[in-house]
Amino acid sequence: MSDESEETIKGGSETRGHACIQSYLKTLDKSPGVYRMLNEKSEVLYVGKARNLRARVSNYARPSGHSARIARMISETTSMMFLTTRTETEALLLEQNLIKQLKPRYNVLLRDDKSFPYILLPKDHAFPQLRKHRGRRATKGSYFGPFASAGAVNRTLNQLQRVFLLRNCTDSVFNSRSRPCLLYQIKRCSAPCVGYISEDDYAALVADAERFLSGKNTKIQSQLAQEMAKASDAMEFERAAALRDRIRALTNVQQNQGINPKSVPEADVISVHLEKGQACVQVFFIRANQSWGNRDFYPATGAGAEEPEILEAFLGQFYDSKEPPRLVLLSHEIENTDLMGALLAERAGRKVEIATPQRGEKAELVENALRNARESLARRMAQNAAQGRMLDGLAEAFGLEAPPARIEVYDNSHIQGTDAVGAMIVAGADGFLKSQYRKFNIRGEGLTPGDDFGMMKEVLTRRFERLLKEDPDREGETWPDLLLIDGGAGQVSVVAGIMADLGVDDIPVVGVAKGIDRDAGKEEFHRPGGRPFALRHNDPVLYFIQRLRDEAHRFAIGTHRAKRAKAVSASPLDGIAGVGPGRKRALLAHFGSAKAVARAGLSDLQAVDGISEALAQVIHDHLNER
């Protein structure tokens, strides 16, 4: 960013629309930069970039020639803000950062921006483990991906095990084996844990796996065929049969890869379909001439943006935290192709080409992605229509003023008060909003074990105190229109008291109790101060409520099990300052168990590689205090 960059704001509620925008032209020059349009409440309506700020703003000052979306945005504008930059690329980068931070109403917004999984072959072990990886690339090794989903990675790993016989067990399991596991018996591992394969031979398998994941699978197949023929000639029929099985598995992998473009070694294929103001962006990941799955996204269209603008905004936000490939194929040509390519190249540290193919294999890939986008959007629109009917029915059943846009469902899970967790799930017009789910580790020291009322009080207090702090005016989309509680009259009464104490007693609260015999279909519903009531056993709204409650229960149980499993696997070595995973492995490998580490003397601890005299003293003091 230039040192001379400056931000200005003028205008006010006394002028709006074209007249307001016109007033800025006298002070603007031809510098590149970013502009923001604000309404009378100083809310940011739109963030845009420009090669020439004066020219771009003058377009908005024209009284006609705008789409309905832009005309609405202009009519609401009462002030503008500007920030100049040295280059248009800097302006584009700043624009994407501001959109992500401010989420303006008239910008295209990518609402689902989760990371994608990779396959990792680490380089820090003599017998590396082939495993799934998500997140920061802190481990030294080879990364292959991205894959569209964890399922796509798991399927690929399952197939690669059949071909390359690489281990998938953790280092702790590997170090503790005294005999081969079941995977060796079913020919999915070469059993390096018990020395059934040498380090050199295992390294050859690793090299083959890397070549395959890099797209050099035909060479591997021919090499395996030659080895099988030699083994057969030497009458090593068992080895020949094993090689034959690996060739068959490799052939099966190639057949199950789906679309395998010959002329496209690496690309993301991105297509958008727009219908009735809703958009679906479909992304196919092509790596090593293989399709590694696809993912659909449903960005907010900024109250009516067209396909090129949606795609351009999607690219900037999608690759904000992801490494772009060498080639990006688009279904529609965007306005700033060269500029976006320069931005992606800067993020990737190498050249990135953006193309809109019209013929050939690349065009077929784009058309396939476009067809998937069209079909995915049709399914989503049908589901949303059904979801809308359910929300209407819910409003009628509970006497709500309007169908709820956001429903929050709460549940607790524990075993006699231990490892207690609270869970919140969220549902709305788009179904379950899993990115909005939240889990709460119950912290209350004064709680009686198993006190469900106390747990619910802690969860709701933490949830709404944070909401009141972050969005006291309820201008965002994180405030619920309905709270569903798993419980009866007692739970509802407690929740109503909590909400009243917090000053948010205007949010409807409904308790869902199992009813007679605790059978599904006989649920009773409780409202604060009202009599319990039930719905017809075949009412679709009842089934909808059951799905909401069951999803909350599933999420709470899963969170509780994960917490319990973590507690079970906890080691006395956890939490010692200076003892990370590497030193922890070294200590366990040297002494055999955490108990043996605790019994060791200072001189014994210092004998472990990486343990200094000072650290040995820290470890000894910590374990003896325990």
XYZ file of C-alpha atoms in Angstrom:
626
model
C 0.000 0.000 0.000
C 1.316 3.459 -0.855
C 2.446 5.738 1.945
C 0.501 8.524 0.227
C -2.795 6.568 0.380
C -5.526 8.571 2.040
C -9.117 8.025 3.061
C -11.841 10.649 2.681
C -15.506 10.819 3.573
C -17.987 13.518 2.681
C -21.627 14.035 2.050
C -24.425 13.298 4.452
C -28.061 12.429 4.804
C -29.030 15.862 3.361
C -28.090 14.558 -0.109
C -28.436 11.073 -1.481
C -28.282 9.135 -4.705
C -26.836 10.736 -7.851
C -26.528 14.178 -6.284
C -24.509 12.813 -3.372
C -22.177 10.867 -5.666
C -21.803 13.855 -8.021
C -20.476 15.984 -5.171
C -17.341 13.826 -4.877
C -16.140 14.245 -8.473
C -14.506 17.621 -7.829
C -12.051 16.171 -5.300
C -11.256 12.840 -6.988
C -8.276 12.283 -9.273
C -7.414 9.451 -11.660
C -5.597 7.314 -9.062
C -6.436 3.639 -8.600
C -8.139 2.760 -5.335
C -11.129 1.446 -3.455
C -14.431 3.168 -2.788
C -17.199 2.450 -0.296
C -20.839 3.502 -0.588
C -22.692 4.080 2.688
C -26.316 4.680 3.644
C -27.764 7.178 6.122
C -26.904 4.829 9.037
C -23.254 4.754 7.879
C -23.669 1.077 6.939
C -21.440 0.006 4.041
C -23.638 -0.881 1.064
C -20.925 -1.738 -1.448
C -17.150 -1.961 -1.766
C -15.583 -1.594 -5.201
C -12.188 -1.058 -6.802
C -11.218 1.153 -9.701
C -8.271 1.711 -12.022
C -9.405 5.348 -12.179
C -11.498 6.471 -9.193
C -12.821 9.605 -10.894
C -13.978 7.707 -13.985
C -15.609 4.938 -11.978
C -17.491 7.285 -9.629
C -18.673 9.398 -12.569
C -20.429 6.291 -13.928
C -22.502 6.091 -10.735
C -23.303 9.806 -10.992
C -25.163 9.291 -14.277
C -28.950 9.419 -13.750
C -29.693 6.480 -16.072
C -28.231 3.380 -17.671
C -27.956 1.299 -14.476
C -29.284 -2.154 -13.675
C -32.078 -2.393 -11.108
C -29.590 -3.578 -8.470
C -27.163 -0.682 -9.012
C -30.037 1.827 -9.180
C -31.298 0.652 -5.767
C -27.799 0.887 -4.316
C -27.312 4.430 -5.678
C -30.676 5.566 -4.293
C -29.633 4.434 -0.781
C -26.188 6.077 -0.900
C -25.741 9.161 1.329
C -21.929 9.205 1.613
C -18.805 7.599 0.188
C -15.302 6.721 1.398
C -12.160 6.424 -0.716
C -8.735 4.883 -0.303
C -6.122 5.393 -3.014
C -3.474 2.786 -3.839
C -0.339 2.689 -5.982
C -1.589 -0.027 -8.360
C -4.860 -1.586 -9.437
C -3.652 -4.945 -8.111
C -3.306 -3.406 -4.652
C -6.819 -2.015 -5.047
C -8.177 -5.453 -5.912
C -6.477 -7.015 -2.897
C -7.785 -4.284 -0.588
C -11.273 -4.647 -2.055
C -11.325 -8.385 -1.280
C -10.118 -7.790 2.289
C -12.786 -5.159 2.928
C -15.559 -7.315 1.454
C -14.529 -10.189 3.693
C -14.448 -7.909 6.737
C -17.533 -5.736 6.127
C -19.842 -8.123 4.180
C -21.699 -5.331 2.308
C -25.244 -6.014 1.207
C -24.717 -5.307 -2.504
C -21.458 -7.230 -2.910
C -21.281 -10.874 -3.914
C -20.355 -12.810 -0.750
C -18.926 -16.313 -0.481
C -20.595 -17.652 2.668
C -18.949 -21.100 2.793
C -15.162 -20.789 2.834
C -13.931 -23.932 4.550
C -10.508 -25.384 3.938
C -10.057 -28.431 1.729
C -8.317 -31.686 2.684
C -5.042 -32.898 1.191
C -3.124 -36.171 1.168
C 0.188 -35.911 3.032
C 3.304 -38.049 2.738
C 5.554 -36.832 5.588
C 9.336 -36.746 5.289
C 10.123 -36.961 9.000
C 9.977 -40.774 9.366
C 11.852 -43.702 7.830
C 8.487 -45.353 7.065
C 6.145 -42.417 6.322
C 2.441 -42.694 6.936
C 0.028 -41.899 4.104
C -2.652 -39.735 5.701
C -5.294 -37.066 5.309
C -4.304 -33.500 6.171
C -6.279 -30.301 6.614
C -5.061 -26.880 7.708
C -1.650 -25.257 7.883
C 1.244 -27.064 6.172
C 3.493 -27.280 9.217
C 4.698 -30.858 8.633
C 7.583 -31.364 6.233
C 6.494 -33.605 3.383
C 4.661 -33.862 0.055
C 1.098 -32.512 -0.139
C -1.333 -33.618 -2.844
C -4.650 -31.887 -3.395
C -6.912 -30.193 -2.779
C -9.656 -32.787 -2.706
C -13.272 -31.701 -2.762
C -14.206 -33.455 0.477
C -12.944 -35.723 3.231
C -14.882 -38.544 1.578
C -12.937 -38.084 -1.665
C -9.664 -38.255 0.281
C -10.749 -41.356 2.209
C -11.756 -43.164 -0.982
C -8.439 -42.312 -2.615
C -6.465 -43.381 0.462
C -8.371 -46.657 0.571
C -7.504 -47.349 -3.054
C -3.875 -46.274 -2.659
C -3.460 -48.705 0.224
C -4.339 -51.566 -2.103
C -1.767 -50.427 -4.653
C 1.201 -49.152 -2.661
C 0.814 -50.953 0.708
C 1.795 -47.874 2.743
C 0.918 -47.735 6.412
C -1.854 -45.480 7.723
C -1.357 -46.066 11.458
C -0.097 -43.346 13.786
C 3.524 -43.272 14.933
C 2.571 -44.398 18.454
C 0.736 -47.460 17.105
C 3.591 -48.139 14.678
C 6.178 -48.076 17.488
C 4.161 -50.382 19.751
C 3.416 -53.188 17.248
C 4.927 -56.603 17.872
C 3.062 -58.407 15.105
C 1.351 -57.249 11.901
C -2.207 -55.919 12.050
C -5.246 -56.903 10.001
C -4.327 -54.546 7.151
C -1.303 -56.712 6.398
C -3.481 -59.828 6.343
C -5.862 -58.292 3.786
C -2.933 -57.035 1.669
C -3.316 -53.328 2.351
C -0.047 -52.771 4.213
C 3.508 -54.051 3.866
C 3.954 -54.294 7.682
C 7.027 -52.087 8.099
C 6.222 -51.959 11.842
C 7.572 -55.509 12.322
C 10.307 -55.436 9.680
C 8.511 -57.350 6.915
C 9.825 -54.808 4.415
C 13.176 -53.041 4.324
C 13.537 -49.279 4.515
C 14.792 -49.133 0.905
C 11.915 -51.213 -0.452
C 9.402 -49.117 1.501
C 11.026 -45.943 0.129
C 10.479 -47.355 -3.378
C 6.752 -47.779 -2.592
C 6.633 -44.196 -1.325
C 8.287 -42.972 -4.523
C 5.722 -44.915 -6.604
C 2.857 -43.371 -4.622
C 4.282 -39.884 -5.169
C 4.632 -40.529 -8.894
C 1.045 -41.760 -9.080
C -0.307 -38.734 -7.210
C 1.749 -36.565 -9.580
C 0.065 -38.115 -12.634
C 2.756 -40.604 -13.727
C 0.577 -43.692 -13.272
C 1.188 -45.354 -16.654
C 4.904 -45.778 -15.888
C 4.047 -47.370 -12.537
C 1.642 -49.810 -14.164
C 4.156 -50.910 -16.807
C 6.845 -51.253 -14.127
C 4.580 -53.487 -12.015
C 3.759 -55.582 -15.082
C 7.458 -56.140 -15.772
C 8.087 -57.135 -12.149
C 5.141 -59.553 -12.272
C 6.509 -61.171 -15.429
C 9.969 -61.593 -13.855
C 8.469 -63.097 -10.701
C 6.425 -65.517 -12.781
C 9.464 -66.543 -14.833
C 11.379 -67.136 -11.616
C 8.458 -69.260 -10.357
C 7.830 -66.804 -7.485
C 4.116 -67.256 -7.960
C 3.037 -65.785 -4.631
C 4.905 -62.545 -5.347
C 3.567 -62.520 -8.902
C 0.003 -62.875 -7.577
C 0.550 -59.980 -5.159
C 1.828 -57.797 -8.001
C -1.160 -58.823 -10.130
C -3.516 -57.698 -7.350
C -1.721 -54.348 -7.152
C -2.068 -53.866 -10.933
C -5.786 -54.614 -10.714
C -6.169 -52.161 -7.837
C -4.308 -49.492 -9.809
C -6.565 -50.055 -12.815
C -9.597 -49.742 -10.546
C -8.281 -46.436 -9.185
C -7.899 -45.064 -12.688
C -11.403 -46.187 -13.682
C -12.969 -44.628 -10.567
C -11.337 -41.226 -10.977
C -14.255 -39.973 -13.091
C -13.205 -37.343 -15.613
C -9.514 -37.751 -16.405
C -8.568 -35.009 -18.896
C -5.515 -35.822 -20.981
C -4.670 -32.217 -21.909
C -5.251 -30.624 -18.465
C -2.738 -31.765 -15.840
C -3.725 -29.171 -13.218
C -6.718 -26.833 -13.086
C -9.750 -25.665 -11.161
C -12.848 -25.702 -13.348
C -15.340 -23.088 -12.102
C -18.820 -22.613 -13.550
C -21.738 -20.521 -12.344
C -25.458 -20.936 -12.990
C -27.825 -18.096 -12.097
C -31.592 -18.477 -11.798
C -34.243 -16.315 -10.100
C -31.657 -14.314 -8.199
C -29.895 -17.395 -6.802
C -26.489 -18.650 -7.924
C -24.605 -21.916 -7.714
C -20.850 -22.004 -8.347
C -19.484 -25.456 -9.099
C -15.747 -26.121 -8.669
C -14.019 -29.234 -10.070
C -10.469 -29.953 -8.921
C -8.195 -31.414 -11.606
C -4.761 -32.522 -10.391
C -2.265 -34.877 -12.043
C -4.686 -35.325 -14.979
C -7.253 -36.729 -12.539
C -10.504 -35.407 -11.156
C -10.218 -35.102 -7.383
C -13.853 -34.263 -6.789
C -16.113 -31.238 -6.938
C -17.843 -28.869 -4.524
C -20.800 -26.544 -4.980
C -21.102 -23.087 -3.408
C -24.074 -20.766 -3.084
C -22.786 -17.190 -2.740
C -25.057 -14.275 -1.868
C -25.535 -12.504 -5.195
C -25.472 -8.937 -3.892
C -29.171 -8.360 -4.634
C -28.883 -9.280 -8.297
C -25.328 -9.452 -9.705
C -24.723 -11.099 -13.091
C -22.559 -14.171 -13.793
C -19.243 -12.385 -14.623
C -19.380 -10.278 -11.446
C -20.269 -13.343 -9.350
C -17.338 -15.295 -10.779
C -14.852 -12.458 -10.286
C -15.924 -11.926 -6.675
C -15.862 -15.688 -6.082
C -12.273 -15.990 -7.356
C -11.005 -13.228 -5.096
C -12.661 -14.649 -1.978
C -12.214 -18.370 -2.746
C -8.436 -18.102 -3.216
C -7.952 -15.766 -0.277
C -6.779 -18.694 1.878
C -6.191 -21.380 -0.771
C -3.345 -21.863 -3.207
C -4.597 -21.389 -6.777
C -3.609 -23.921 -9.480
C -1.667 -23.044 -12.600
C -4.867 -22.884 -14.663
C -8.373 -21.667 -13.781
C -11.101 -22.431 -16.326
C -14.263 -20.295 -16.147
C -17.728 -20.622 -17.652
C -18.049 -16.835 -18.186
C -15.418 -14.287 -19.053
C -14.797 -11.836 -16.212
C -14.090 -8.129 -16.604
C -10.605 -8.035 -15.073
C -9.021 -11.291 -16.247
C -5.439 -10.012 -16.360
C -5.773 -8.223 -13.024
C -7.240 -11.254 -11.273
C -4.564 -13.469 -12.835
C -1.863 -11.139 -11.471
C -3.431 -11.241 -7.995
C -3.636 -15.052 -7.974
C -0.070 -15.297 -9.306
C 1.089 -13.070 -6.455
C -0.627 -15.328 -3.929
C 0.713 -18.535 -5.528
C 4.228 -17.254 -6.188
C 4.071 -18.408 -9.826
C 2.091 -17.771 -13.008
C -1.664 -18.451 -12.896
C -3.637 -18.475 -16.146
C -7.363 -17.688 -16.232
C -9.209 -18.836 -19.362
C -12.747 -19.180 -20.714
C -12.434 -22.026 -23.270
C -14.803 -22.212 -26.230
C -13.910 -25.598 -27.730
C -12.017 -28.800 -27.076
C -11.528 -30.817 -23.916
C -11.275 -27.745 -21.686
C -14.644 -26.479 -22.904
C -16.136 -29.929 -22.188
C -14.835 -29.726 -18.611
C -16.452 -26.312 -18.166
C -19.735 -27.528 -19.664
C -19.761 -30.514 -17.319
C -19.237 -28.214 -14.335
C -21.978 -25.899 -15.625
C -24.407 -28.813 -15.926
C -23.629 -29.829 -12.350
C -24.154 -26.246 -11.173
C -27.534 -26.102 -12.914
C -28.672 -29.411 -11.406
C -27.368 -28.546 -7.925
C -29.196 -25.208 -7.935
C -32.432 -26.873 -9.022
C -32.197 -29.344 -6.140
C -31.396 -26.573 -3.673
C -34.305 -24.416 -4.822
C -36.679 -27.379 -4.436
C -35.315 -28.072 -0.944
C -35.608 -24.403 0.006
C -39.227 -24.347 -1.128
C -39.988 -27.342 1.089
C -38.019 -25.763 3.934
C -40.028 -22.568 3.528
C -43.287 -24.499 3.925
C -41.934 -26.094 7.109
C -40.973 -22.691 8.546
C -44.442 -21.347 7.721
C -45.976 -24.338 9.503
C -43.682 -23.825 12.475
C -44.759 -20.196 12.785
C -48.412 -21.225 12.721
C -47.945 -24.046 15.251
C -46.099 -21.849 17.777
C -48.009 -18.636 17.144
C -45.019 -16.692 15.822
C -45.470 -13.351 14.081
C -43.460 -14.514 11.053
C -41.619 -17.629 9.867
C -38.279 -17.801 11.726
C -35.234 -16.989 9.610
C -32.880 -18.489 12.194
C -33.694 -21.267 14.662
C -31.237 -22.219 17.412
C -31.615 -25.590 19.119
C -29.801 -26.337 22.396
C -28.919 -29.615 24.085
C -26.488 -30.905 26.745
C -24.564 -34.155 26.973
C -22.616 -35.770 29.833
C -22.189 -39.007 31.790
C -23.120 -38.410 35.422
C -21.825 -34.864 35.050
C -18.405 -35.771 33.640
C -17.063 -34.326 30.375
C -20.152 -32.118 30.192
C -20.726 -30.155 26.986
C -23.451 -27.933 25.620
C -24.348 -27.851 21.934
C -26.120 -25.369 19.682
C -27.241 -26.117 16.147
C -28.709 -23.605 13.699
C -31.330 -24.028 10.983
C -32.980 -21.607 8.591
C -34.370 -21.262 5.104
C -31.269 -23.028 3.683
C -31.587 -26.003 6.046
C -28.978 -26.842 8.668
C -26.274 -24.163 8.831
C -23.416 -26.324 10.065
C -20.852 -23.554 9.884
C -22.905 -21.801 12.582
C -22.932 -24.749 15.006
C -21.272 -24.104 18.361
C -20.091 -26.312 21.215
C -19.623 -25.208 24.821
C -17.322 -26.903 27.310
C -19.148 -26.571 30.615
C -16.876 -24.629 32.967
C -19.114 -24.049 36.002
C -17.092 -25.061 39.053
C -20.065 -24.734 41.394
C -22.345 -26.957 39.329
C -23.647 -30.167 40.838
C -22.697 -33.075 38.542
C -25.645 -33.744 36.236
C -27.324 -30.368 36.847
C -28.946 -29.884 33.437
C -30.551 -26.600 34.484
C -27.201 -25.158 35.564
C -25.539 -26.323 32.338
C -28.257 -24.719 30.215
C -27.911 -21.487 32.170
C -24.161 -21.387 31.526
C -24.545 -22.126 27.807
C -27.246 -19.521 27.172
C -25.534 -16.899 29.325
C -22.272 -17.281 27.402
C -24.067 -17.323 24.069
C -26.207 -14.208 24.556
C -23.691 -12.160 26.539
C -21.407 -12.496 23.533
C -24.233 -11.573 21.132
C -25.081 -8.506 23.209
C -21.440 -7.457 23.130
C -20.851 -8.056 19.404
C -24.222 -6.956 17.983
C -26.279 -5.083 20.588
C -28.529 -3.488 17.935
C -29.340 -6.860 16.330
C -28.369 -5.663 12.875
C -26.554 -8.867 11.912
C -27.874 -12.295 11.013
C -26.692 -14.093 14.159
C -29.669 -13.278 16.377
C -32.196 -16.139 16.520
C -35.922 -15.785 15.892
C -36.758 -18.952 17.852
C -35.074 -21.038 20.566
C -35.856 -24.755 20.788
C -34.837 -26.446 24.034
C -34.655 -30.200 24.586
C -36.777 -30.395 27.727
C -40.115 -29.761 29.356
C -41.731 -27.122 31.524
C -38.858 -26.966 34.017
C -36.250 -26.347 31.350
C -38.411 -23.726 29.625
C -39.034 -21.891 32.898
C -35.293 -21.760 33.643
C -34.472 -20.573 30.118
C -37.159 -17.884 30.252
C -35.660 -16.602 33.515
C -32.161 -16.558 32.047
C -33.311 -14.630 28.984
C -35.211 -12.151 31.142
C -32.103 -11.536 33.267
C -30.119 -10.865 30.104
C -32.764 -8.473 28.775
C -33.578 -10.507 25.660
C -36.927 -11.927 26.701
C -38.545 -11.065 23.331
C -37.159 -14.197 21.612
C -39.744 -17.034 21.577
C -38.698 -20.130 23.557
C -40.228 -23.571 23.026
C -39.363 -26.746 24.924
C -39.629 -30.113 23.162
C -40.423 -32.932 25.628
C -40.765 -36.620 24.752
C -44.301 -36.850 26.168
C -46.138 -40.032 27.088
C -43.918 -43.145 27.193
C -41.107 -41.003 25.738
C -42.072 -42.194 22.268
C -41.251 -40.267 19.111
C -44.464 -38.842 17.685
C -45.955 -38.079 21.113
C -43.860 -34.980 21.816
C -45.284 -32.214 23.959
C -44.383 -28.561 23.448
C -44.018 -26.058 26.253
C -44.110 -22.246 26.135
C -43.331 -19.992 29.114
C -46.492 -19.559 31.177
C -48.613 -21.650 28.794
C -50.169 -25.086 28.838
C -48.345 -27.905 27.016
C -49.738 -28.879 23.623
C -49.078 -31.461 20.926
C -49.250 -31.704 17.140
C -50.957 -34.379 15.075
C -48.786 -37.481 14.885
C -48.662 -37.263 11.069
C -48.087 -33.506 10.892
C -45.046 -32.704 8.658
C -44.119 -29.886 11.055
C -43.789 -32.472 13.834
C -41.334 -34.467 11.742
C -39.433 -31.247 11.024
C -39.136 -30.477 14.749
C -38.002 -34.050 15.412
C -35.240 -33.617 12.828
C -34.097 -30.405 14.512
C -34.068 -32.034 17.960
C -32.324 -35.179 16.709
C -29.651 -33.119 14.943
C -28.971 -31.183 18.160
C -28.795 -34.466 20.072
C -26.416 -35.976 17.490
C -24.130 -32.950 17.624
C -24.128 -32.861 21.441
C -23.391 -36.597 21.719
C -20.612 -36.380 19.141
C -19.027 -33.428 20.934
C -19.241 -35.239 24.278
C -17.675 -38.414 22.854
C -14.816 -36.448 21.333
C -14.149 -34.733 24.655
C -14.297 -38.045 26.518
C -11.957 -39.734 24.022
C -9.479 -36.887 24.398
C -9.594 -37.228 28.185
C -9.062 -41.003 27.961
C -6.046 -40.607 25.685
C -4.492 -37.805 27.763
C -0.961 -38.446 28.950
C 0.820 -37.231 32.116
C 3.384 -35.740 29.735
C 0.774 -33.372 28.269
C 1.112 -29.802 29.447
C 4.788 -29.906 30.417
C 6.458 -26.711 29.231
C 9.036 -27.492 26.561
C 7.761 -31.025 25.842
C 6.108 -31.052 22.450
C 5.049 -34.008 20.294
C 8.633 -34.809 19.216
C 10.120 -34.926 22.720
C 7.031 -36.730 23.997
C 7.606 -39.465 21.368
C 11.285 -39.626 22.268
C 10.509 -40.064 25.976
C 7.904 -42.772 25.358
C 10.193 -44.586 22.920
C 13.066 -44.500 25.435
C 11.150 -45.505 28.581
C 8.203 -47.405 27.095
C 5.411 -45.664 29.058
C 4.511 -42.436 30.864
C 4.687 -44.265 34.218
C 8.274 -45.280 33.493
C 9.092 -41.663 32.638
C 7.644 -40.600 36.008
C 9.863 -43.141 37.824
C 13.017 -42.078 35.982
C 15.774 -40.073 37.635
C 17.293 -36.881 36.358
C 20.295 -38.615 34.799
C 18.009 -41.085 33.008
C 15.895 -38.262 31.605
C 18.997 -36.429 30.352
C 20.003 -39.547 28.432
C 17.045 -39.057 26.076
C 17.864 -37.262 22.844
C 16.706 -33.626 22.982
C 16.304 -33.477 26.792
C 18.652 -30.960 28.416
C 19.542 -30.818 32.090
C 17.129 -27.916 32.679
C 14.278 -29.637 30.811
C 14.919 -32.900 32.664
C 14.468 -30.979 35.924
C 11.181 -29.462 34.646
C 9.865 -32.901 33.627
C 10.928 -34.501 36.903
C 9.352 -31.744 39.023
C 6.107 -31.778 37.030
C 5.610 -35.545 37.232
C 6.539 -35.745 40.913
C 4.096 -32.942 41.736
C 1.385 -34.980 39.988
